[in-house]
Amino acid sequence: MSNLVLLAQKNNGSSQYTTLIILAILLIGMYFLIMRPQKKNQQKRQEMISQMKPGDRVVTVSGLKGVIDKVNNDKKEVVLDCDGIYLTFDMNAIRHIAANTTPSSSANDDRYAKPKTSEETEDATEDKKEDSDNK
């Protein structure tokens, strides 16, 4: 009987080590799958916030788009110009800095353009024909 008790204690001890090893593997995996990527994202966000300057186009967390007018690093505030309306936001309210593109180069602005009349369309096709004949 005492042999069975000793055998059970040996098996129990090895299962404890196995449990500790599995727990350690899970914790290491959790670090690499959850914590490390989150720290990288926080670092990128802090770099983005520190690089903000007047004239940058930004989008806030609520989806409001505007141009940075002033940056106050002491108070951690940003003043945005939203079509002539100046709003003050906390720096953490900025989701991301939008690409600085001119409105004429943006592909999305064409869908808001005034529809062309048939005369304008004909003029444009004639201009294209003349250009191809000159080449």
mmCIF file with all atom_site columns, C-alpha atoms in Angstrom:
data_model
loop_
_atom_site.group_PDB
_atom_site.id
_atom_site.type_symbol
_atom_site.label_atom_id
_atom_site.label_alt_id
_atom_site.label_comp_id
_atom_site.label_asym_id
_atom_site.label_entity_id
_atom_site.label_seq_id
_atom_site.pdbx_PDB_ins_code
_atom_site.Cartn_x
_atom_site.Cartn_y
_atom_site.Cartn_z
_atom_site.occupancy
_atom_site.B_iso_or_equiv
_atom_site.pdbx_formal_charge
_atom_site.auth_seq_id
_atom_site.auth_comp_id
_atom_site.auth_asym_id
_atom_site.auth_atom_id
_atom_site.pdbx_PDB_model_num
ATOM 1   C CA . MET A 1 1   ? 0.000   0.000  0.000   1.00 0.00 ? 1   MET A CA 1
ATOM 2   C CA . SER A 1 2   ? 2.802   2.375  0.832   1.00 0.00 ? 2   SER A CA 1
ATOM 3   C CA . ASN A 1 3   ? 4.252   1.676  -2.625  1.00 0.00 ? 3   ASN A CA 1
ATOM 4   C CA . LEU A 1 4   ? 1.029   2.884  -4.226  1.00 0.00 ? 4   LEU A CA 1
ATOM 5   C CA . VAL A 1 5   ? 1.125   6.108  -2.185  1.00 0.00 ? 5   VAL A CA 1
ATOM 6   C CA . LEU A 1 6   ? 4.723   6.750  -3.248  1.00 0.00 ? 6   LEU A CA 1
ATOM 7   C CA . LEU A 1 7   ? 3.852   6.009  -6.878  1.00 0.00 ? 7   LEU A CA 1
ATOM 8   C CA . ALA A 1 8   ? 0.887   8.411  -6.730  1.00 0.00 ? 8   ALA A CA 1
ATOM 9   C CA . GLN A 1 9   ? 3.075   11.133 -5.220  1.00 0.00 ? 9   GLN A CA 1
ATOM 10  C CA . LYS A 1 10  ? 5.662   10.688 -8.008  1.00 0.00 ? 10  LYS A CA 1
ATOM 11  C CA . ASN A 1 11  ? 2.999   10.987 -10.689 1.00 0.00 ? 11  ASN A CA 1
ATOM 12  C CA . ASN A 1 12  ? 1.478   14.003 -8.958  1.00 0.00 ? 12  ASN A CA 1
ATOM 13  C CA . GLY A 1 13  ? 4.851   15.755 -8.853  1.00 0.00 ? 13  GLY A CA 1
ATOM 14  C CA . SER A 1 14  ? 5.514   15.253 -12.569 1.00 0.00 ? 14  SER A CA 1
ATOM 15  C CA . SER A 1 15  ? 2.026   16.455 -13.461 1.00 0.00 ? 15  SER A CA 1
ATOM 16  C CA . GLN A 1 16  ? 2.674   19.638 -11.456 1.00 0.00 ? 16  GLN A CA 1
ATOM 17  C CA . TYR A 1 17  ? 5.776   20.314 -13.541 1.00 0.00 ? 17  TYR A CA 1
ATOM 18  C CA . THR A 1 18  ? 3.829   19.640 -16.708 1.00 0.00 ? 18  THR A CA 1
ATOM 19  C CA . THR A 1 19  ? 1.127   22.063 -15.567 1.00 0.00 ? 19  THR A CA 1
ATOM 20  C CA . LEU A 1 20  ? 3.741   24.737 -14.800 1.00 0.00 ? 20  LEU A CA 1
ATOM 21  C CA . ILE A 1 21  ? 5.376   24.269 -18.201 1.00 0.00 ? 21  ILE A CA 1
ATOM 22  C CA . ILE A 1 22  ? 2.030   24.543 -20.005 1.00 0.00 ? 22  ILE A CA 1
ATOM 23  C CA . LEU A 1 23  ? 1.137   27.630 -17.979 1.00 0.00 ? 23  LEU A CA 1
ATOM 24  C CA . ALA A 1 24  ? 4.495   29.249 -18.817 1.00 0.00 ? 24  ALA A CA 1
ATOM 25  C CA . ILE A 1 25  ? 4.016   28.483 -22.533 1.00 0.00 ? 25  ILE A CA 1
ATOM 26  C CA . LEU A 1 26  ? 0.529   30.041 -22.426 1.00 0.00 ? 26  LEU A CA 1
ATOM 27  C CA . LEU A 1 27  ? 1.820   33.190 -20.731 1.00 0.00 ? 27  LEU A CA 1
ATOM 28  C CA . ILE A 1 28  ? 4.656   33.572 -23.250 1.00 0.00 ? 28  ILE A CA 1
ATOM 29  C CA . GLY A 1 29  ? 2.231   33.014 -26.118 1.00 0.00 ? 29  GLY A CA 1
ATOM 30  C CA . MET A 1 30  ? -0.170  35.571 -24.686 1.00 0.00 ? 30  MET A CA 1
ATOM 31  C CA . TYR A 1 31  ? 2.657   38.101 -24.464 1.00 0.00 ? 31  TYR A CA 1
ATOM 32  C CA . PHE A 1 32  ? 3.615   37.660 -28.122 1.00 0.00 ? 32  PHE A CA 1
ATOM 33  C CA . LEU A 1 33  ? 0.041   37.520 -29.419 1.00 0.00 ? 33  LEU A CA 1
ATOM 34  C CA . ILE A 1 34  ? -1.595  40.263 -27.353 1.00 0.00 ? 34  ILE A CA 1
ATOM 35  C CA . MET A 1 35  ? 0.713   42.514 -25.362 1.00 0.00 ? 35  MET A CA 1
ATOM 36  C CA . ARG A 1 36  ? 3.588   43.013 -27.796 1.00 0.00 ? 36  ARG A CA 1
ATOM 37  C CA . PRO A 1 37  ? 1.449   44.094 -30.799 1.00 0.00 ? 37  PRO A CA 1
ATOM 38  C CA . GLN A 1 38  ? -0.511  46.429 -28.520 1.00 0.00 ? 38  GLN A CA 1
ATOM 39  C CA . LYS A 1 39  ? 2.711   48.104 -27.366 1.00 0.00 ? 39  LYS A CA 1
ATOM 40  C CA . LYS A 1 40  ? 3.827   48.536 -30.990 1.00 0.00 ? 40  LYS A CA 1
ATOM 41  C CA . ASN A 1 41  ? 0.506   50.168 -31.876 1.00 0.00 ? 41  ASN A CA 1
ATOM 42  C CA . GLN A 1 42  ? 0.797   52.519 -28.884 1.00 0.00 ? 42  GLN A CA 1
ATOM 43  C CA . GLN A 1 43  ? 4.317   53.510 -29.961 1.00 0.00 ? 43  GLN A CA 1
ATOM 44  C CA . LYS A 1 44  ? 3.172   54.244 -33.531 1.00 0.00 ? 44  LYS A CA 1
ATOM 45  C CA . ARG A 1 45  ? 0.286   56.330 -32.202 1.00 0.00 ? 45  ARG A CA 1
ATOM 46  C CA . GLN A 1 46  ? 2.585   58.336 -29.899 1.00 0.00 ? 46  GLN A CA 1
ATOM 47  C CA . GLU A 1 47  ? 4.944   59.002 -32.820 1.00 0.00 ? 47  GLU A CA 1
ATOM 48  C CA . MET A 1 48  ? 2.028   60.142 -34.983 1.00 0.00 ? 48  MET A CA 1
ATOM 49  C CA . ILE A 1 49  ? 0.765   62.479 -32.250 1.00 0.00 ? 49  ILE A CA 1
ATOM 50  C CA . SER A 1 50  ? 4.222   63.944 -31.655 1.00 0.00 ? 50  SER A CA 1
ATOM 51  C CA . GLN A 1 51  ? 4.713   64.591 -35.404 1.00 0.00 ? 51  GLN A CA 1
ATOM 52  C CA . MET A 1 52  ? 1.476   66.551 -35.879 1.00 0.00 ? 52  MET A CA 1
ATOM 53  C CA . LYS A 1 53  ? 2.006   70.050 -37.208 1.00 0.00 ? 53  LYS A CA 1
ATOM 54  C CA . PRO A 1 54  ? -0.187  72.893 -38.462 1.00 0.00 ? 54  PRO A CA 1
ATOM 55  C CA . GLY A 1 55  ? -1.493  72.242 -41.959 1.00 0.00 ? 55  GLY A CA 1
ATOM 56  C CA . ASP A 1 56  ? -1.871  68.466 -41.556 1.00 0.00 ? 56  ASP A CA 1
ATOM 57  C CA . ARG A 1 57  ? -5.239  67.005 -42.459 1.00 0.00 ? 57  ARG A CA 1
ATOM 58  C CA . VAL A 1 58  ? -6.553  64.819 -39.639 1.00 0.00 ? 58  VAL A CA 1
ATOM 59  C CA . VAL A 1 59  ? -9.563  62.688 -38.779 1.00 0.00 ? 59  VAL A CA 1
ATOM 60  C CA . THR A 1 60  ? -10.844 62.596 -35.209 1.00 0.00 ? 60  THR A CA 1
ATOM 61  C CA . VAL A 1 61  ? -12.132 59.558 -33.355 1.00 0.00 ? 61  VAL A CA 1
ATOM 62  C CA . SER A 1 62  ? -15.689 60.686 -34.071 1.00 0.00 ? 62  SER A CA 1
ATOM 63  C CA . GLY A 1 63  ? -14.964 60.971 -37.801 1.00 0.00 ? 63  GLY A CA 1
ATOM 64  C CA . LEU A 1 64  ? -14.679 64.764 -38.007 1.00 0.00 ? 64  LEU A CA 1
ATOM 65  C CA . LYS A 1 65  ? -12.213 65.861 -40.690 1.00 0.00 ? 65  LYS A CA 1
ATOM 66  C CA . GLY A 1 66  ? -10.220 69.061 -40.460 1.00 0.00 ? 66  GLY A CA 1
ATOM 67  C CA . VAL A 1 67  ? -6.885  70.799 -40.840 1.00 0.00 ? 67  VAL A CA 1
ATOM 68  C CA . ILE A 1 68  ? -4.648  71.445 -37.844 1.00 0.00 ? 68  ILE A CA 1
ATOM 69  C CA . ASP A 1 69  ? -4.452  75.170 -37.102 1.00 0.00 ? 69  ASP A CA 1
ATOM 70  C CA . LYS A 1 70  ? -2.491  75.098 -33.819 1.00 0.00 ? 70  LYS A CA 1
ATOM 71  C CA . VAL A 1 71  ? -0.765  72.443 -31.721 1.00 0.00 ? 71  VAL A CA 1
ATOM 72  C CA . ASN A 1 72  ? -0.310  73.036 -27.992 1.00 0.00 ? 72  ASN A CA 1
ATOM 73  C CA . ASN A 1 73  ? 2.024   70.345 -26.650 1.00 0.00 ? 73  ASN A CA 1
ATOM 74  C CA . ASP A 1 74  ? 1.920   71.745 -23.090 1.00 0.00 ? 74  ASP A CA 1
ATOM 75  C CA . LYS A 1 75  ? -1.848  71.303 -22.756 1.00 0.00 ? 75  LYS A CA 1
ATOM 76  C CA . LYS A 1 76  ? -1.950  68.355 -25.201 1.00 0.00 ? 76  LYS A CA 1
ATOM 77  C CA . GLU A 1 77  ? -4.534  70.162 -27.330 1.00 0.00 ? 77  GLU A CA 1
ATOM 78  C CA . VAL A 1 78  ? -5.033  70.626 -31.056 1.00 0.00 ? 78  VAL A CA 1
ATOM 79  C CA . VAL A 1 79  ? -7.089  73.358 -32.736 1.00 0.00 ? 79  VAL A CA 1
ATOM 80  C CA . LEU A 1 80  ? -8.741  72.137 -35.949 1.00 0.00 ? 80  LEU A CA 1
ATOM 81  C CA . ASP A 1 81  ? -10.062 74.278 -38.764 1.00 0.00 ? 81  ASP A CA 1
ATOM 82  C CA . CYS A 1 82  ? -13.204 72.561 -40.031 1.00 0.00 ? 82  CYS A CA 1
ATOM 83  C CA . ASP A 1 83  ? -14.347 74.726 -42.954 1.00 0.00 ? 83  ASP A CA 1
ATOM 84  C CA . GLY A 1 84  ? -13.878 77.972 -41.036 1.00 0.00 ? 84  GLY A CA 1
ATOM 85  C CA . ILE A 1 85  ? -15.037 76.635 -37.692 1.00 0.00 ? 85  ILE A CA 1
ATOM 86  C CA . TYR A 1 86  ? -12.210 76.323 -35.170 1.00 0.00 ? 86  TYR A CA 1
ATOM 87  C CA . LEU A 1 87  ? -12.576 73.485 -32.675 1.00 0.00 ? 87  LEU A CA 1
ATOM 88  C CA . THR A 1 88  ? -10.229 72.504 -29.850 1.00 0.00 ? 88  THR A CA 1
ATOM 89  C CA . PHE A 1 89  ? -9.593  68.801 -29.254 1.00 0.00 ? 89  PHE A CA 1
ATOM 90  C CA . ASP A 1 90  ? -7.432  66.744 -26.961 1.00 0.00 ? 90  ASP A CA 1
ATOM 91  C CA . MET A 1 91  ? -4.527  65.190 -28.892 1.00 0.00 ? 91  MET A CA 1
ATOM 92  C CA . ASN A 1 92  ? -5.844  61.732 -28.043 1.00 0.00 ? 92  ASN A CA 1
ATOM 93  C CA . ALA A 1 93  ? -9.016  62.524 -30.010 1.00 0.00 ? 93  ALA A CA 1
ATOM 94  C CA . ILE A 1 94  ? -7.061  62.374 -33.284 1.00 0.00 ? 94  ILE A CA 1
ATOM 95  C CA . ARG A 1 95  ? -7.508  58.991 -34.962 1.00 0.00 ? 95  ARG A CA 1
ATOM 96  C CA . HIS A 1 96  ? -5.048  59.449 -37.799 1.00 0.00 ? 96  HIS A CA 1
ATOM 97  C CA . ILE A 1 97  ? -3.385  61.945 -40.071 1.00 0.00 ? 97  ILE A CA 1
ATOM 98  C CA . ALA A 1 98  ? -4.963  61.815 -43.510 1.00 0.00 ? 98  ALA A CA 1
ATOM 99  C CA . ALA A 1 99  ? -2.870  61.973 -46.652 1.00 0.00 ? 99  ALA A CA 1
ATOM 100 C CA . ASN A 1 100 ? -2.258  65.548 -47.759 1.00 0.00 ? 100 ASN A CA 1
ATOM 101 C CA . THR A 1 101 ? -3.727  65.617 -51.244 1.00 0.00 ? 101 THR A CA 1
ATOM 102 C CA . THR A 1 102 ? -4.971  68.535 -53.234 1.00 0.00 ? 102 THR A CA 1
ATOM 103 C CA . PRO A 1 103 ? -8.684  68.411 -54.030 1.00 0.00 ? 103 PRO A CA 1
ATOM 104 C CA . SER A 1 104 ? -8.078  68.375 -57.789 1.00 0.00 ? 104 SER A CA 1
ATOM 105 C CA . SER A 1 105 ? -5.919  65.239 -57.577 1.00 0.00 ? 105 SER A CA 1
ATOM 106 C CA . SER A 1 106 ? -8.373  63.303 -55.474 1.00 0.00 ? 106 SER A CA 1
ATOM 107 C CA . ALA A 1 107 ? -10.282 60.631 -57.359 1.00 0.00 ? 107 ALA A CA 1
ATOM 108 C CA . ASN A 1 108 ? -13.330 60.931 -55.098 1.00 0.00 ? 108 ASN A CA 1
ATOM 109 C CA . ASP A 1 109 ? -13.905 64.596 -55.933 1.00 0.00 ? 109 ASP A CA 1
ATOM 110 C CA . ASP A 1 110 ? -14.975 63.724 -59.502 1.00 0.00 ? 110 ASP A CA 1
ATOM 111 C CA . ARG A 1 111 ? -18.195 62.162 -58.276 1.00 0.00 ? 111 ARG A CA 1
ATOM 112 C CA . TYR A 1 112 ? -19.206 65.495 -56.694 1.00 0.00 ? 112 TYR A CA 1
ATOM 113 C CA . ALA A 1 113 ? -18.368 67.510 -59.781 1.00 0.00 ? 113 ALA A CA 1
ATOM 114 C CA . LYS A 1 114 ? -21.107 69.156 -61.780 1.00 0.00 ? 114 LYS A CA 1
ATOM 115 C CA . PRO A 1 115 ? -22.293 66.918 -64.635 1.00 0.00 ? 115 PRO A CA 1
ATOM 116 C CA . LYS A 1 116 ? -20.918 67.935 -68.014 1.00 0.00 ? 116 LYS A CA 1
ATOM 117 C CA . THR A 1 117 ? -23.255 69.150 -70.720 1.00 0.00 ? 117 THR A CA 1
ATOM 118 C CA . SER A 1 118 ? -23.271 67.534 -74.136 1.00 0.00 ? 118 SER A CA 1
ATOM 119 C CA . GLU A 1 119 ? -21.369 70.528 -75.573 1.00 0.00 ? 119 GLU A CA 1
ATOM 120 C CA . GLU A 1 120 ? -18.545 70.118 -73.023 1.00 0.00 ? 120 GLU A CA 1
ATOM 121 C CA . THR A 1 121 ? -18.352 66.410 -73.771 1.00 0.00 ? 121 THR A CA 1
ATOM 122 C CA . GLU A 1 122 ? -18.111 67.066 -77.530 1.00 0.00 ? 122 GLU A CA 1
ATOM 123 C CA . ASP A 1 123 ? -15.402 69.702 -76.981 1.00 0.00 ? 123 ASP A CA 1
ATOM 124 C CA . ALA A 1 124 ? -13.379 67.275 -74.872 1.00 0.00 ? 124 ALA A CA 1
ATOM 125 C CA . THR A 1 125 ? -13.574 64.522 -77.528 1.00 0.00 ? 125 THR A CA 1
ATOM 126 C CA . GLU A 1 126 ? -12.541 66.994 -80.251 1.00 0.00 ? 126 GLU A CA 1
ATOM 127 C CA . ASP A 1 127 ? -9.541  68.078 -78.157 1.00 0.00 ? 127 ASP A CA 1
ATOM 128 C CA . LYS A 1 128 ? -8.481  64.451 -77.738 1.00 0.00 ? 128 LYS A CA 1
ATOM 129 C CA . LYS A 1 129 ? -8.769  63.849 -81.498 1.00 0.00 ? 129 LYS A CA 1
ATOM 130 C CA . GLU A 1 130 ? -6.626  66.928 -82.219 1.00 0.00 ? 130 GLU A CA 1
ATOM 131 C CA . ASP A 1 131 ? -3.987  65.790 -79.730 1.00 0.00 ? 131 ASP A CA 1
ATOM 132 C CA . SER A 1 132 ? -3.798  62.328 -81.266 1.00 0.00 ? 132 SER A CA 1
ATOM 133 C CA . ASP A 1 133 ? -3.537  63.825 -84.807 1.00 0.00 ? 133 ASP A CA 1
ATOM 134 C CA . ASN A 1 134 ? -0.655  66.091 -83.728 1.00 0.00 ? 134 ASN A CA 1
ATOM 135 C CA . LYS A 1 135 ? 1.344   63.148 -82.425 1.00 0.00 ? 135 LYS A CA 1
#
